mmCIF file of C-alpha atoms and ligand atoms in Angstrom:
data_model
loop_
_atom_site.group_PDB
_atom_site.id
_atom_site.type_symbol
_atom_site.label_atom_id
_atom_site.label_comp_id
_atom_site.label_asym_id
_atom_site.label_seq_id
_atom_site.Cartn_x
_atom_site.Cartn_y
_atom_site.Cartn_z
ATOM 1 C CA MET J 1 0.000 0.000 0.000
ATOM 2 C CA ASN J 2 2.672 2.463 1.092
ATOM 3 C CA GLY J 3 3.544 5.103 -1.486
ATOM 4 C CA CYS J 4 1.206 3.438 -3.907
ATOM 5 C CA ASP J 5 -2.331 3.508 -2.473
ATOM 6 C CA MET J 6 -4.989 3.407 -5.150
ATOM 7 C CA THR J 7 -2.647 4.519 -7.915
ATOM 8 C CA CYS J 8 -1.154 1.068 -8.545
ATOM 9 C CA PHE J 9 -4.544 -0.088 -9.772
ATOM 10 C CA GLY J 10 -4.421 2.651 -12.359
ATOM 11 C CA LEU J 11 -1.066 1.427 -13.613
ATOM 12 C CA ALA J 12 -2.545 -1.776 -15.029
ATOM 13 C CA PRO J 13 -3.820 -1.620 -18.618
ATOM 14 C CA ASP J 14 -7.509 -0.781 -19.105
ATOM 15 C CA TYR J 15 -8.267 -4.239 -20.401
ATOM 16 C CA VAL J 16 -6.939 -5.848 -17.224
ATOM 17 C CA ARG J 17 -8.887 -3.463 -15.001
ATOM 18 C CA ALA J 18 -12.023 -4.278 -17.014
ATOM 19 C CA ILE J 19 -11.836 -8.020 -16.252
ATOM 20 C CA ALA J 20 -14.732 -9.338 -14.166
ATOM 21 C CA PRO J 21 -12.900 -11.773 -11.876
ATOM 22 C CA TYR J 22 -13.938 -15.432 -12.019
ATOM 23 C CA GLN J 23 -16.456 -16.160 -9.263
ATOM 24 C CA PRO J 24 -15.890 -19.600 -7.757
ATOM 25 C CA GLY J 25 -18.453 -21.520 -5.734
ATOM 26 C CA LYS J 26 -18.472 -20.592 -2.052
ATOM 27 C CA PRO J 27 -16.152 -22.894 -0.083
ATOM 28 C CA ILE J 28 -17.790 -24.992 2.659
ATOM 29 C CA SER J 29 -15.347 -23.599 5.248
ATOM 30 C CA GLU J 30 -16.376 -20.017 4.406
ATOM 31 C CA LEU J 31 -20.096 -20.685 4.839
ATOM 32 C CA ALA J 32 -19.410 -22.542 8.085
ATOM 33 C CA ARG J 33 -17.566 -19.475 9.414
ATOM 34 C CA GLU J 34 -20.243 -17.023 8.253
ATOM 35 C CA PHE J 35 -23.233 -18.768 9.780
ATOM 36 C CA GLY J 36 -21.596 -20.808 12.540
ATOM 37 C CA LEU J 37 -22.639 -24.050 10.843
ATOM 38 C CA ALA J 38 -20.832 -27.379 11.198
ATOM 39 C CA GLU J 39 -18.950 -28.189 7.993
ATOM 40 C CA GLY J 40 -20.449 -31.681 8.034
ATOM 41 C CA ASP J 41 -23.969 -30.218 7.850
ATOM 42 C CA ILE J 42 -23.252 -28.211 4.726
ATOM 43 C CA VAL J 43 -24.122 -29.493 1.275
ATOM 44 C CA LYS J 44 -22.109 -27.984 -1.590
ATOM 45 C CA LEU J 45 -23.598 -28.434 -5.041
ATOM 46 C CA ALA J 46 -21.896 -25.422 -6.535
ATOM 47 C CA SER J 47 -18.819 -26.389 -8.529
ATOM 48 C CA ASN J 48 -19.771 -29.448 -10.579
ATOM 49 C CA GLU J 49 -17.436 -31.597 -8.511
ATOM 50 C CA ASN J 50 -17.708 -35.377 -8.340
ATOM 51 C CA PRO J 51 -19.796 -36.201 -5.251
ATOM 52 C CA LEU J 52 -18.090 -39.611 -4.990
ATOM 53 C CA GLY J 53 -14.762 -37.908 -4.280
ATOM 54 C CA PRO J 54 -11.667 -39.190 -6.083
ATOM 55 C CA SER J 55 -11.117 -42.710 -7.392
ATOM 56 C CA PRO J 56 -9.407 -44.752 -4.644
ATOM 57 C CA MET J 57 -6.724 -45.705 -7.176
ATOM 58 C CA ALA J 58 -6.043 -42.057 -7.979
ATOM 59 C CA LEU J 59 -5.910 -41.201 -4.279
ATOM 60 C CA ALA J 60 -3.359 -43.950 -3.606
ATOM 61 C CA ALA J 61 -1.202 -42.820 -6.526
ATOM 62 C CA ALA J 62 -1.263 -39.190 -5.352
ATOM 63 C CA GLN J 63 -0.329 -40.265 -1.813
ATOM 64 C CA ASP J 64 2.660 -42.219 -3.123
ATOM 65 C CA ALA J 65 3.754 -39.269 -5.223
ATOM 66 C CA LEU J 66 3.819 -37.010 -2.154
ATOM 67 C CA TYR J 67 7.034 -38.708 -0.985
ATOM 68 C CA GLY J 68 8.745 -37.166 -3.993
ATOM 69 C CA MET J 69 7.589 -33.620 -3.307
ATOM 70 C CA ALA J 70 11.112 -32.292 -2.769
ATOM 71 C CA LEU J 71 11.756 -32.838 -6.462
ATOM 72 C CA TYR J 72 10.285 -30.968 -9.402
ATOM 73 C CA PRO J 73 7.685 -32.977 -11.299
ATOM 74 C CA ASP J 74 8.390 -34.232 -14.822
ATOM 75 C CA GLY J 75 7.907 -30.968 -16.680
ATOM 76 C CA ALA J 76 7.109 -32.818 -19.885
ATOM 77 C CA GLY J 77 4.567 -35.097 -18.199
ATOM 78 C CA PHE J 78 6.012 -37.999 -20.172
ATOM 79 C CA ALA J 79 4.195 -40.840 -18.412
ATOM 80 C CA LEU J 80 0.735 -39.253 -18.404
ATOM 81 C CA LYS J 81 1.063 -38.169 -22.021
ATOM 82 C CA ALA J 82 2.164 -41.676 -23.019
ATOM 83 C CA ARG J 83 -0.819 -43.105 -21.173
ATOM 84 C CA LEU J 84 -3.214 -40.631 -22.836
ATOM 85 C CA SER J 85 -1.612 -41.203 -26.217
ATOM 86 C CA GLY J 86 -2.307 -44.937 -26.005
ATOM 87 C CA LYS J 87 -5.829 -44.466 -24.730
ATOM 88 C CA LEU J 88 -6.851 -41.744 -27.176
ATOM 89 C CA GLY J 89 -5.009 -42.983 -30.241
ATOM 90 C CA VAL J 90 -3.141 -39.705 -30.844
ATOM 91 C CA ALA J 91 0.612 -39.052 -30.818
ATOM 92 C CA ALA J 92 2.167 -37.737 -27.611
ATOM 93 C CA ASN J 93 3.197 -34.563 -29.441
ATOM 94 C CA GLN J 94 -0.492 -33.857 -30.009
ATOM 95 C CA ILE J 95 -1.108 -33.552 -26.266
ATOM 96 C CA VAL J 96 -0.432 -30.641 -23.922
ATOM 97 C CA LEU J 97 -1.001 -30.973 -20.186
ATOM 98 C CA GLY J 98 -2.539 -28.199 -18.142
ATOM 99 C CA ASN J 99 -2.935 -27.136 -14.530
ATOM 100 C CA GLY J 100 -6.593 -27.939 -14.972
ATOM 101 C CA SER J 101 -8.021 -27.461 -18.435
ATOM 102 C CA ASN J 102 -8.413 -23.755 -17.587
ATOM 103 C CA ASP J 103 -4.663 -23.608 -18.015
ATOM 104 C CA VAL J 104 -4.993 -25.083 -21.520
ATOM 105 C CA LEU J 105 -7.644 -22.470 -22.391
ATOM 106 C CA ASP J 106 -5.377 -19.734 -21.092
ATOM 107 C CA MET J 107 -2.417 -21.077 -23.104
ATOM 108 C CA ALA J 108 -4.576 -20.973 -26.238
ATOM 109 C CA ALA J 109 -5.369 -17.319 -25.565
ATOM 110 C CA ARG J 110 -1.751 -16.412 -24.849
ATOM 111 C CA ALA J 111 -0.448 -18.258 -27.907
ATOM 112 C CA PHE J 112 -2.987 -16.980 -30.433
ATOM 113 C CA LEU J 113 -4.478 -13.723 -29.158
ATOM 114 C CA THR J 114 -3.002 -10.286 -28.647
ATOM 115 C CA ALA J 115 -4.197 -6.674 -28.726
ATOM 116 C CA GLY J 116 -5.830 -6.030 -32.078
ATOM 117 C CA THR J 117 -7.281 -9.545 -32.363
ATOM 118 C CA SER J 118 -10.596 -10.939 -31.180
ATOM 119 C CA SER J 119 -12.166 -14.163 -29.961
ATOM 120 C CA VAL J 120 -15.755 -15.324 -30.359
ATOM 121 C CA TYR J 121 -17.844 -17.110 -27.735
ATOM 122 C CA ALA J 122 -21.512 -17.583 -26.904
ATOM 123 C CA GLN J 123 -23.517 -15.547 -24.419
ATOM 124 C CA HIS J 124 -23.833 -17.664 -21.217
ATOM 125 C CA ALA J 125 -20.700 -19.630 -22.158
ATOM 126 C CA PHE J 126 -17.962 -20.551 -19.686
ATOM 127 C CA ALA J 127 -16.544 -17.447 -17.936
ATOM 128 C CA VAL J 128 -12.930 -18.333 -18.618
ATOM 129 C CA TYR J 129 -13.272 -17.526 -22.350
ATOM 130 C CA PRO J 130 -13.798 -13.782 -21.851
ATOM 131 C CA ILE J 131 -11.248 -13.697 -19.018
ATOM 132 C CA ALA J 132 -8.514 -15.443 -21.047
ATOM 133 C CA THR J 133 -9.291 -13.161 -23.989
ATOM 134 C CA GLN J 134 -9.164 -9.928 -21.994
ATOM 135 C CA THR J 135 -6.030 -10.952 -20.131
ATOM 136 C CA VAL J 136 -3.997 -10.587 -23.316
ATOM 137 C CA GLY J 137 -5.737 -7.402 -24.448
ATOM 138 C CA ALA J 138 -7.778 -9.037 -27.198
ATOM 139 C CA GLN J 139 -11.422 -8.237 -27.743
ATOM 140 C CA GLY J 140 -14.143 -10.696 -26.765
ATOM 141 C CA ILE J 141 -17.183 -11.011 -29.022
ATOM 142 C CA ALA J 142 -20.168 -12.486 -27.182
ATOM 143 C CA VAL J 143 -22.780 -13.921 -29.542
ATOM 144 C CA ALA J 144 -26.423 -13.995 -28.407
ATOM 145 C CA ALA J 145 -27.469 -17.447 -27.237
ATOM 146 C CA LYS J 146 -30.134 -19.603 -28.866
ATOM 147 C CA ASN J 147 -32.222 -21.544 -26.336
ATOM 148 C CA TYR J 148 -29.493 -20.779 -23.770
ATOM 149 C CA GLY J 149 -26.909 -22.531 -25.962
ATOM 150 C CA HIS J 150 -24.521 -21.753 -28.813
ATOM 151 C CA ASP J 151 -25.992 -20.288 -32.008
ATOM 152 C CA LEU J 152 -23.397 -21.600 -34.443
ATOM 153 C CA ALA J 153 -24.716 -19.712 -37.478
ATOM 154 C CA ALA J 154 -24.545 -16.443 -35.550
ATOM 155 C CA MET J 155 -21.100 -17.329 -34.233
ATOM 156 C CA ARG J 156 -19.902 -17.989 -37.774
ATOM 157 C CA ALA J 157 -21.274 -14.605 -38.830
ATOM 158 C CA ALA J 158 -19.516 -12.924 -35.892
ATOM 159 C CA ILE J 159 -16.053 -14.047 -37.023
ATOM 160 C CA ARG J 160 -14.091 -10.978 -38.154
ATOM 161 C CA ASP J 161 -10.847 -10.620 -40.055
ATOM 162 C CA ASP J 162 -9.052 -10.110 -36.750
ATOM 163 C CA THR J 163 -10.635 -13.165 -35.068
ATOM 164 C CA ARG J 164 -8.067 -15.791 -34.056
ATOM 165 C CA VAL J 165 -9.907 -17.974 -31.521
ATOM 166 C CA LEU J 166 -13.471 -19.266 -31.245
ATOM 167 C CA TRP J 167 -14.633 -21.099 -28.125
ATOM 168 C CA ILE J 168 -17.281 -23.816 -27.937
ATOM 169 C CA ALA J 169 -18.181 -25.714 -24.763
ATOM 170 C CA ASN J 170 -20.150 -28.888 -25.436
ATOM 171 C CA PRO J 171 -21.936 -29.449 -23.151
ATOM 172 C CA ASN J 172 -21.767 -25.837 -22.037
ATOM 173 C CA ASN J 173 -21.344 -24.651 -18.480
ATOM 174 C CA PRO J 174 -23.428 -23.134 -16.815
ATOM 175 C CA THR J 175 -26.346 -23.957 -19.108
ATOM 176 C CA GLY J 176 -25.793 -27.695 -19.721
ATOM 177 C CA THR J 177 -26.879 -27.173 -23.326
ATOM 178 C CA PHE J 178 -25.560 -29.568 -25.945
ATOM 179 C CA LEU J 179 -25.098 -29.262 -29.696
ATOM 180 C CA PRO J 180 -25.326 -32.407 -31.832
ATOM 181 C CA TRP J 181 -21.766 -33.204 -32.947
ATOM 182 C CA ALA J 182 -22.792 -33.259 -36.605
ATOM 183 C CA GLU J 183 -23.646 -29.556 -36.309
ATOM 184 C CA ILE J 184 -20.227 -28.781 -34.875
ATOM 185 C CA GLU J 185 -18.522 -30.849 -37.573
ATOM 186 C CA ALA J 186 -20.430 -28.995 -40.295
ATOM 187 C CA PHE J 187 -19.582 -25.700 -38.568
ATOM 188 C CA LEU J 188 -15.857 -26.540 -38.587
ATOM 189 C CA GLU J 189 -16.030 -26.869 -42.375
ATOM 190 C CA THR J 190 -17.070 -23.217 -42.574
ATOM 191 C CA VAL J 191 -14.561 -21.694 -40.116
ATOM 192 C CA PRO J 192 -11.518 -20.038 -41.722
ATOM 193 C CA ALA J 193 -8.276 -21.931 -41.066
ATOM 194 C CA ARG J 194 -6.790 -18.846 -39.337
ATOM 195 C CA VAL J 195 -9.276 -19.238 -36.464
ATOM 196 C CA LEU J 196 -8.360 -21.727 -33.738
ATOM 197 C CA VAL J 197 -11.548 -23.470 -32.601
ATOM 198 C CA VAL J 198 -11.275 -24.514 -28.966
ATOM 199 C CA LEU J 199 -13.720 -27.314 -28.265
ATOM 200 C CA ASP J 200 -14.103 -27.602 -24.503
ATOM 201 C CA GLU J 201 -15.220 -31.104 -23.526
ATOM 202 C CA ALA J 202 -15.010 -30.740 -19.747
ATOM 203 C CA TYR J 203 -18.224 -32.754 -19.323
ATOM 204 C CA GLY J 204 -17.678 -35.301 -22.114
ATOM 205 C CA GLU J 205 -17.558 -38.263 -19.731
ATOM 206 C CA TYR J 206 -21.083 -37.463 -18.567
ATOM 207 C CA LEU J 207 -22.590 -37.666 -22.037
ATOM 208 C CA PRO J 208 -24.975 -40.552 -22.625
ATOM 209 C CA THR J 209 -23.373 -43.184 -24.864
ATOM 210 C CA ASP J 210 -25.556 -42.206 -27.816
ATOM 211 C CA ASP J 211 -24.332 -38.609 -27.629
ATOM 212 C CA ARG J 212 -20.620 -39.426 -27.732
ATOM 213 C CA CYS J 213 -18.467 -38.848 -30.760
ATOM 214 C CA ASP J 214 -14.815 -39.390 -31.660
ATOM 215 C CA THR J 215 -14.073 -35.696 -32.053
ATOM 216 C CA LEU J 216 -10.326 -36.368 -31.845
ATOM 217 C CA ALA J 217 -10.603 -37.934 -35.304
ATOM 218 C CA TRP J 218 -11.518 -34.478 -36.658
ATOM 219 C CA ILE J 219 -8.100 -33.012 -35.844
ATOM 220 C CA GLU J 220 -6.519 -34.487 -38.961
ATOM 221 C CA ARG J 221 -9.073 -32.685 -41.133
ATOM 222 C CA PHE J 222 -9.126 -29.519 -39.020
ATOM 223 C CA PRO J 223 -5.599 -28.607 -37.860
ATOM 224 C CA ASN J 224 -7.145 -25.456 -36.332
ATOM 225 C CA LEU J 225 -9.110 -27.555 -33.819
ATOM 226 C CA LEU J 226 -7.972 -27.793 -30.183
ATOM 227 C CA ILE J 227 -9.923 -30.123 -27.891
ATOM 228 C CA SER J 228 -9.681 -29.598 -24.130
ATOM 229 C CA ARG J 229 -10.587 -32.141 -21.459
ATOM 230 C CA THR J 230 -10.201 -32.342 -17.725
ATOM 231 C CA PHE J 231 -9.718 -34.654 -14.769
ATOM 232 C CA SER J 232 -11.670 -32.199 -12.586
ATOM 233 C CA LYS J 233 -15.190 -33.401 -13.247
ATOM 234 C CA ALA J 234 -16.043 -37.090 -13.814
ATOM 235 C CA TYR J 235 -12.533 -38.188 -12.736
ATOM 236 C CA GLY J 236 -12.969 -36.404 -9.405
ATOM 237 C CA LEU J 237 -9.603 -34.600 -9.262
ATOM 238 C CA ALA J 238 -10.688 -30.932 -9.239
ATOM 239 C CA GLY J 239 -8.479 -30.081 -6.257
ATOM 240 C CA LEU J 240 -5.299 -31.396 -7.895
ATOM 241 C CA ARG J 241 -5.648 -29.299 -11.085
ATOM 242 C CA VAL J 242 -4.962 -31.389 -14.162
ATOM 243 C CA GLY J 243 -6.393 -31.347 -17.664
ATOM 244 C CA TYR J 244 -5.135 -31.618 -21.216
ATOM 245 C CA GLY J 245 -5.502 -30.350 -24.751
ATOM 246 C CA VAL J 246 -5.306 -32.381 -27.963
ATOM 247 C CA GLY J 247 -4.573 -30.829 -31.322
ATOM 248 C CA HIS J 248 -2.271 -30.659 -34.325
ATOM 249 C CA PRO J 249 1.419 -31.009 -33.308
ATOM 250 C CA ASP J 250 2.089 -27.436 -34.492
ATOM 251 C CA VAL J 251 -0.673 -26.034 -32.280
ATOM 252 C CA ILE J 252 0.546 -28.101 -29.332
ATOM 253 C CA ASP J 253 4.119 -26.907 -29.970
ATOM 254 C CA LEU J 254 2.926 -23.297 -29.684
ATOM 255 C CA LEU J 255 1.016 -23.992 -26.483
ATOM 256 C CA ASN J 256 4.106 -25.613 -24.991
ATOM 257 C CA ARG J 257 6.044 -22.418 -25.664
ATOM 258 C CA VAL J 258 3.730 -20.347 -23.459
ATOM 259 C CA ARG J 259 3.120 -23.112 -20.912
ATOM 260 C CA HIS J 260 4.568 -22.454 -17.468
ATOM 261 C CA PRO J 261 7.377 -24.845 -16.565
ATOM 262 C CA PHE J 262 6.201 -27.671 -14.258
ATOM 263 C CA ASN J 263 2.593 -26.530 -14.608
ATOM 264 C CA VAL J 264 1.214 -29.901 -13.487
ATOM 265 C CA ASN J 265 2.389 -31.086 -10.078
ATOM 266 C CA ALA J 266 3.619 -34.604 -9.328
ATOM 267 C CA PRO J 267 0.633 -35.908 -7.308
ATOM 268 C CA ALA J 268 -1.687 -34.608 -10.040
ATOM 269 C CA LEU J 269 0.284 -36.374 -12.783
ATOM 270 C CA ALA J 270 0.278 -39.640 -10.823
ATOM 271 C CA ALA J 271 -3.395 -39.410 -9.873
ATOM 272 C CA ALA J 272 -4.497 -38.632 -13.416
ATOM 273 C CA GLU J 273 -2.652 -41.660 -14.747
ATOM 274 C CA ALA J 274 -4.228 -43.919 -12.144
ATOM 275 C CA ALA J 275 -7.669 -42.381 -12.707
ATOM 276 C CA LEU J 276 -7.521 -43.403 -16.364
ATOM 277 C CA ASP J 277 -7.219 -47.025 -15.213
ATOM 278 C CA ASP J 278 -10.190 -46.875 -12.859
ATOM 279 C CA ILE J 279 -12.933 -47.567 -15.375
ATOM 280 C CA GLU J 280 -15.224 -48.877 -12.657
ATOM 281 C CA PHE J 281 -15.099 -45.514 -10.833
ATOM 282 C CA LEU J 282 -15.863 -43.617 -14.016
ATOM 283 C CA LEU J 283 -18.865 -45.837 -14.761
ATOM 284 C CA ARG J 284 -20.109 -45.416 -11.202
ATOM 285 C CA SER J 285 -19.738 -41.633 -11.463
ATOM 286 C CA TYR J 286 -21.659 -41.628 -14.725
ATOM 287 C CA ALA J 287 -24.489 -43.794 -13.374
ATOM 288 C CA LEU J 288 -24.763 -41.736 -10.179
ATOM 289 C CA ASN J 289 -25.015 -38.572 -12.250
ATOM 290 C CA ARG J 290 -27.784 -39.976 -14.441
ATOM 291 C CA ALA J 291 -29.816 -41.002 -11.405
ATOM 292 C CA GLY J 292 -29.163 -37.729 -9.579
ATOM 293 C CA MET J 293 -30.062 -35.672 -12.634
ATOM 294 C CA ALA J 294 -33.392 -37.513 -12.921
ATOM 295 C CA GLN J 295 -34.004 -36.903 -9.217
ATOM 296 C CA LEU J 296 -33.326 -33.168 -9.526
ATOM 297 C CA VAL J 297 -35.368 -32.758 -12.712
ATOM 298 C CA ALA J 298 -38.347 -34.555 -11.156
ATOM 299 C CA GLY J 299 -38.024 -32.745 -7.816
ATOM 300 C CA LEU J 300 -37.843 -29.320 -9.436
ATOM 301 C CA ALA J 301 -40.792 -30.126 -11.709
ATOM 302 C CA GLU J 302 -42.774 -30.989 -8.605
ATOM 303 C CA LEU J 303 -41.955 -27.534 -7.246
ATOM 304 C CA ASN J 304 -43.066 -26.024 -10.572
ATOM 305 C CA ILE J 305 -39.542 -24.820 -11.245
ATOM 306 C CA GLU J 306 -38.543 -24.662 -14.883
ATOM 307 C CA THR J 307 -35.189 -26.208 -15.817
ATOM 308 C CA VAL J 308 -32.948 -26.100 -18.884
ATOM 309 C CA PRO J 309 -32.316 -29.648 -20.195
ATOM 310 C CA SER J 310 -28.712 -30.490 -19.294
ATOM 311 C CA LYS J 311 -26.211 -33.076 -20.480
ATOM 312 C CA GLY J 312 -23.662 -32.193 -17.815
ATOM 313 C CA ASN J 313 -23.491 -32.937 -14.084
ATOM 314 C CA PHE J 314 -25.412 -29.772 -13.198
ATOM 315 C CA LEU J 315 -28.730 -28.161 -13.940
ATOM 316 C CA LEU J 316 -30.061 -24.621 -14.352
ATOM 317 C CA ALA J 317 -33.206 -24.009 -12.316
ATOM 318 C CA LYS J 318 -35.328 -20.924 -13.016
ATOM 319 C CA VAL J 319 -36.234 -19.880 -9.493
ATOM 320 C CA GLY J 320 -37.062 -16.203 -10.092
ATOM 321 C CA ASP J 321 -35.267 -13.942 -7.622
ATOM 322 C CA ALA J 322 -32.208 -16.173 -7.540
ATOM 323 C CA ALA J 323 -30.092 -13.866 -5.352
ATOM 324 C CA ARG J 324 -32.715 -13.805 -2.613
ATOM 325 C CA ILE J 325 -33.383 -17.528 -2.786
ATOM 326 C CA ASN J 326 -29.669 -18.279 -2.803
ATOM 327 C CA ALA J 327 -29.201 -16.225 0.373
ATOM 328 C CA GLU J 328 -31.926 -18.272 2.090
ATOM 329 C CA LEU J 329 -30.452 -21.571 0.890
ATOM 330 C CA LEU J 330 -27.066 -20.560 2.302
ATOM 331 C CA LYS J 331 -28.632 -19.955 5.724
ATOM 332 C CA ARG J 332 -29.870 -23.543 5.525
ATOM 333 C CA GLY J 333 -26.407 -24.872 4.726
ATOM 334 C CA VAL J 334 -26.996 -25.455 1.015
ATOM 335 C CA ILE J 335 -24.473 -23.978 -1.427
ATOM 336 C CA VAL J 336 -25.485 -23.759 -5.089
ATOM 337 C CA ARG J 337 -24.306 -21.284 -7.725
ATOM 338 C CA PRO J 338 -26.058 -18.049 -8.625
ATOM 339 C CA VAL J 339 -25.344 -17.251 -12.280
ATOM 340 C CA ALA J 340 -26.321 -13.579 -12.584
ATOM 341 C CA ASN J 341 -22.723 -12.960 -13.692
ATOM 342 C CA TYR J 342 -23.530 -15.161 -16.703
ATOM 343 C CA GLY J 343 -26.510 -12.968 -17.571
ATOM 344 C CA LEU J 344 -28.926 -15.413 -15.934
ATOM 345 C CA PRO J 345 -30.235 -13.586 -12.837
ATOM 346 C CA GLU J 346 -33.359 -15.732 -12.509
ATOM 347 C CA PHE J 347 -31.442 -18.999 -12.367
ATOM 348 C CA LEU J 348 -29.485 -21.052 -9.899
ATOM 349 C CA ARG J 349 -27.085 -23.700 -11.134
ATOM 350 C CA VAL J 350 -27.140 -26.835 -9.021
ATOM 351 C CA SER J 351 -24.556 -29.586 -9.368
ATOM 352 C CA VAL J 352 -25.768 -33.166 -9.199
ATOM 353 C CA GLY J 353 -24.780 -34.650 -5.839
ATOM 354 C CA LEU J 354 -25.412 -37.847 -3.936
ATOM 355 C CA ALA J 355 -29.098 -38.764 -3.591
ATOM 356 C CA GLY J 356 -29.187 -37.422 -0.021
ATOM 357 C CA GLN J 357 -27.523 -34.142 -1.030
ATOM 358 C CA ASN J 358 -29.951 -33.633 -3.899
ATOM 359 C CA ALA J 359 -32.820 -34.262 -1.493
ATOM 360 C CA ARG J 360 -31.379 -31.730 0.983
ATOM 361 C CA PHE J 361 -31.300 -29.117 -1.775
ATOM 362 C CA LEU J 362 -34.855 -29.897 -2.930
ATOM 363 C CA ASP J 363 -36.181 -29.817 0.635
ATOM 364 C CA ALA J 364 -34.448 -26.541 1.445
ATOM 365 C CA LEU J 365 -35.664 -24.979 -1.787
ATOM 366 C CA SER J 366 -39.228 -26.083 -1.151
ATOM 367 C CA VAL J 367 -39.140 -24.578 2.362
ATOM 368 C CA VAL J 368 -37.707 -21.299 1.047
ATOM 369 C CA LEU J 369 -40.244 -21.081 -1.773
ATOM 370 C CA ALA J 370 -43.111 -21.787 0.611
ATOM 371 C CA ALA J 371 -41.899 -19.066 3.000
ATOM 372 C CA PHE J 372 -41.695 -16.539 0.156
ATOM 373 C CA ALA J 373 -45.130 -17.570 -1.165
ATOM 374 C CA ALA J 374 -46.636 -16.968 2.286
ATOM 375 C CA LEU J 375 -45.311 -13.393 2.194
ATOM 376 C CA GLU J 376 -46.756 -12.664 -1.259
ATOM 377 C CA PRO J 377 -50.053 -10.737 -1.385
ATOM 378 C CA ARG J 378 -52.872 -13.105 -2.283
ATOM 379 C CA PRO J 379 -53.815 -12.989 -5.939
ATOM 380 C CA ASP J 380 -56.963 -11.017 -6.604
ATOM 381 C CA PRO J 381 -59.475 -13.578 -7.908
ATOM 382 C CA CYS J 382 -61.290 -10.933 -9.964
ATOM 383 C CA GLY J 383 -58.156 -9.503 -11.471
ATOM 384 C CA ARG J 384 -59.228 -5.943 -10.622
ATOM 385 C CA LYS J 385 -59.159 -3.751 -7.539
ATOM 386 C CA ALA J 386 -62.886 -2.992 -7.653
ATOM 387 C CA CYS J 387 -63.601 -6.505 -6.612
ATOM 388 C CA LEU J 388 -62.236 -5.829 -3.142
HETATM 389 C C1 PLP U 1 -15.130 -27.051 -15.071
HETATM 390 C C2 PLP U 1 -14.883 -26.622 -16.455
HETATM 391 C C3 PLP U 1 -13.623 -26.685 -17.005
HETATM 392 C C4 PLP U 1 -12.509 -27.363 -16.287
HETATM 393 O O1 PLP U 1 -11.834 -26.651 -15.410
HETATM 394 P P1 PLP U 1 -10.476 -27.274 -14.829
HETATM 395 O O2 PLP U 1 -9.527 -26.161 -14.953
HETATM 396 O O3 PLP U 1 -10.095 -28.423 -15.689
HETATM 397 O O4 PLP U 1 -10.779 -27.662 -13.446
HETATM 398 C C5 PLP U 1 -13.421 -26.288 -18.303
HETATM 399 N N1 PLP U 1 -14.444 -25.860 -19.039
HETATM 400 C C6 PLP U 1 -15.675 -25.822 -18.556
HETATM 401 C C7 PLP U 1 -16.790 -25.404 -19.455
HETATM 402 C C8 PLP U 1 -15.922 -26.172 -17.243
HETATM 403 O O5 PLP U 1 -17.150 -26.100 -16.754
#
């Protein structure tokens, strides 16, 4: 502060000062402090985390790796890349590892965007796209959503001469909307080769079997395609921070140039490798999500709450005054995610949890809605004041 006060803020470029910081879900420990609640009584359905926790195999591998923490991790991530290469059927030089897939998104922005260029994304799309774009002084172009999801025709039309990156999340967060892959494939045919298309598949493992597609096979045809995936969601490793990008070797080479050295830590590398082997855990996570999603959809319908159909592990619920309802849910130890910052002030995003957690959310919401309804003036049955 000394000798600097408020003026340091002014020293940063306009485009940095204009960034709306990423708003994470409220940590359980913070809510416990605020309301004097026991952490064990709090249900957090706010960050699309895996309610099963990590795979036991991944946990054991991370624990083993801790003994080596005095040493730097393998900065090239050789073993994990080799493992991914075999599993995905792509060469190791087509894979870049990230400190979470956010890191991969940020590398794409830093490698391809600069002041005087632009990137295109959908309204209500993942918040990291505008942040990564603004961080490097490029201009973000938000394209109006269609049914809460990506309007590909409008996104194509929004591409300018100075556009270098276009972001697509499928399914998208926070809306859960999903585009049929054939539409994305047809879209890629129309995108100029100078535009890197980042296809964010953070929720790919939650897609029903019929909705899956070998998008990696497209890379040969579209060298301007970068696919990002993560171990944070279905693999249950959000706290370790590990994800990856797959693309043309030239694109990956560029990302590696801007990648921070040792960006993925040793326990994360080890856990990710082990998580790939734990097919049983992945299947269990998938099945739990399907059941929990059905439970939430049915429970919200019973409360007459509209939802946006979701293919992720979370659901948008149109509750009305979401800020007020969220505040009441917090008092009852239930953390979900308000999404006003995504331009969706009437919605709450709820992550699919264990059956008991979902029930806690539905119960708390029903109590809050009933309390608000009791405060509302009774509707006038005649529809006009004179009736009174
Ligand atoms: C959660 C999420 C990610 C992944 O974040 P990590 O950095 O891998 O934890 C990426 N994209 C979207 C759309 C997400 O919702």
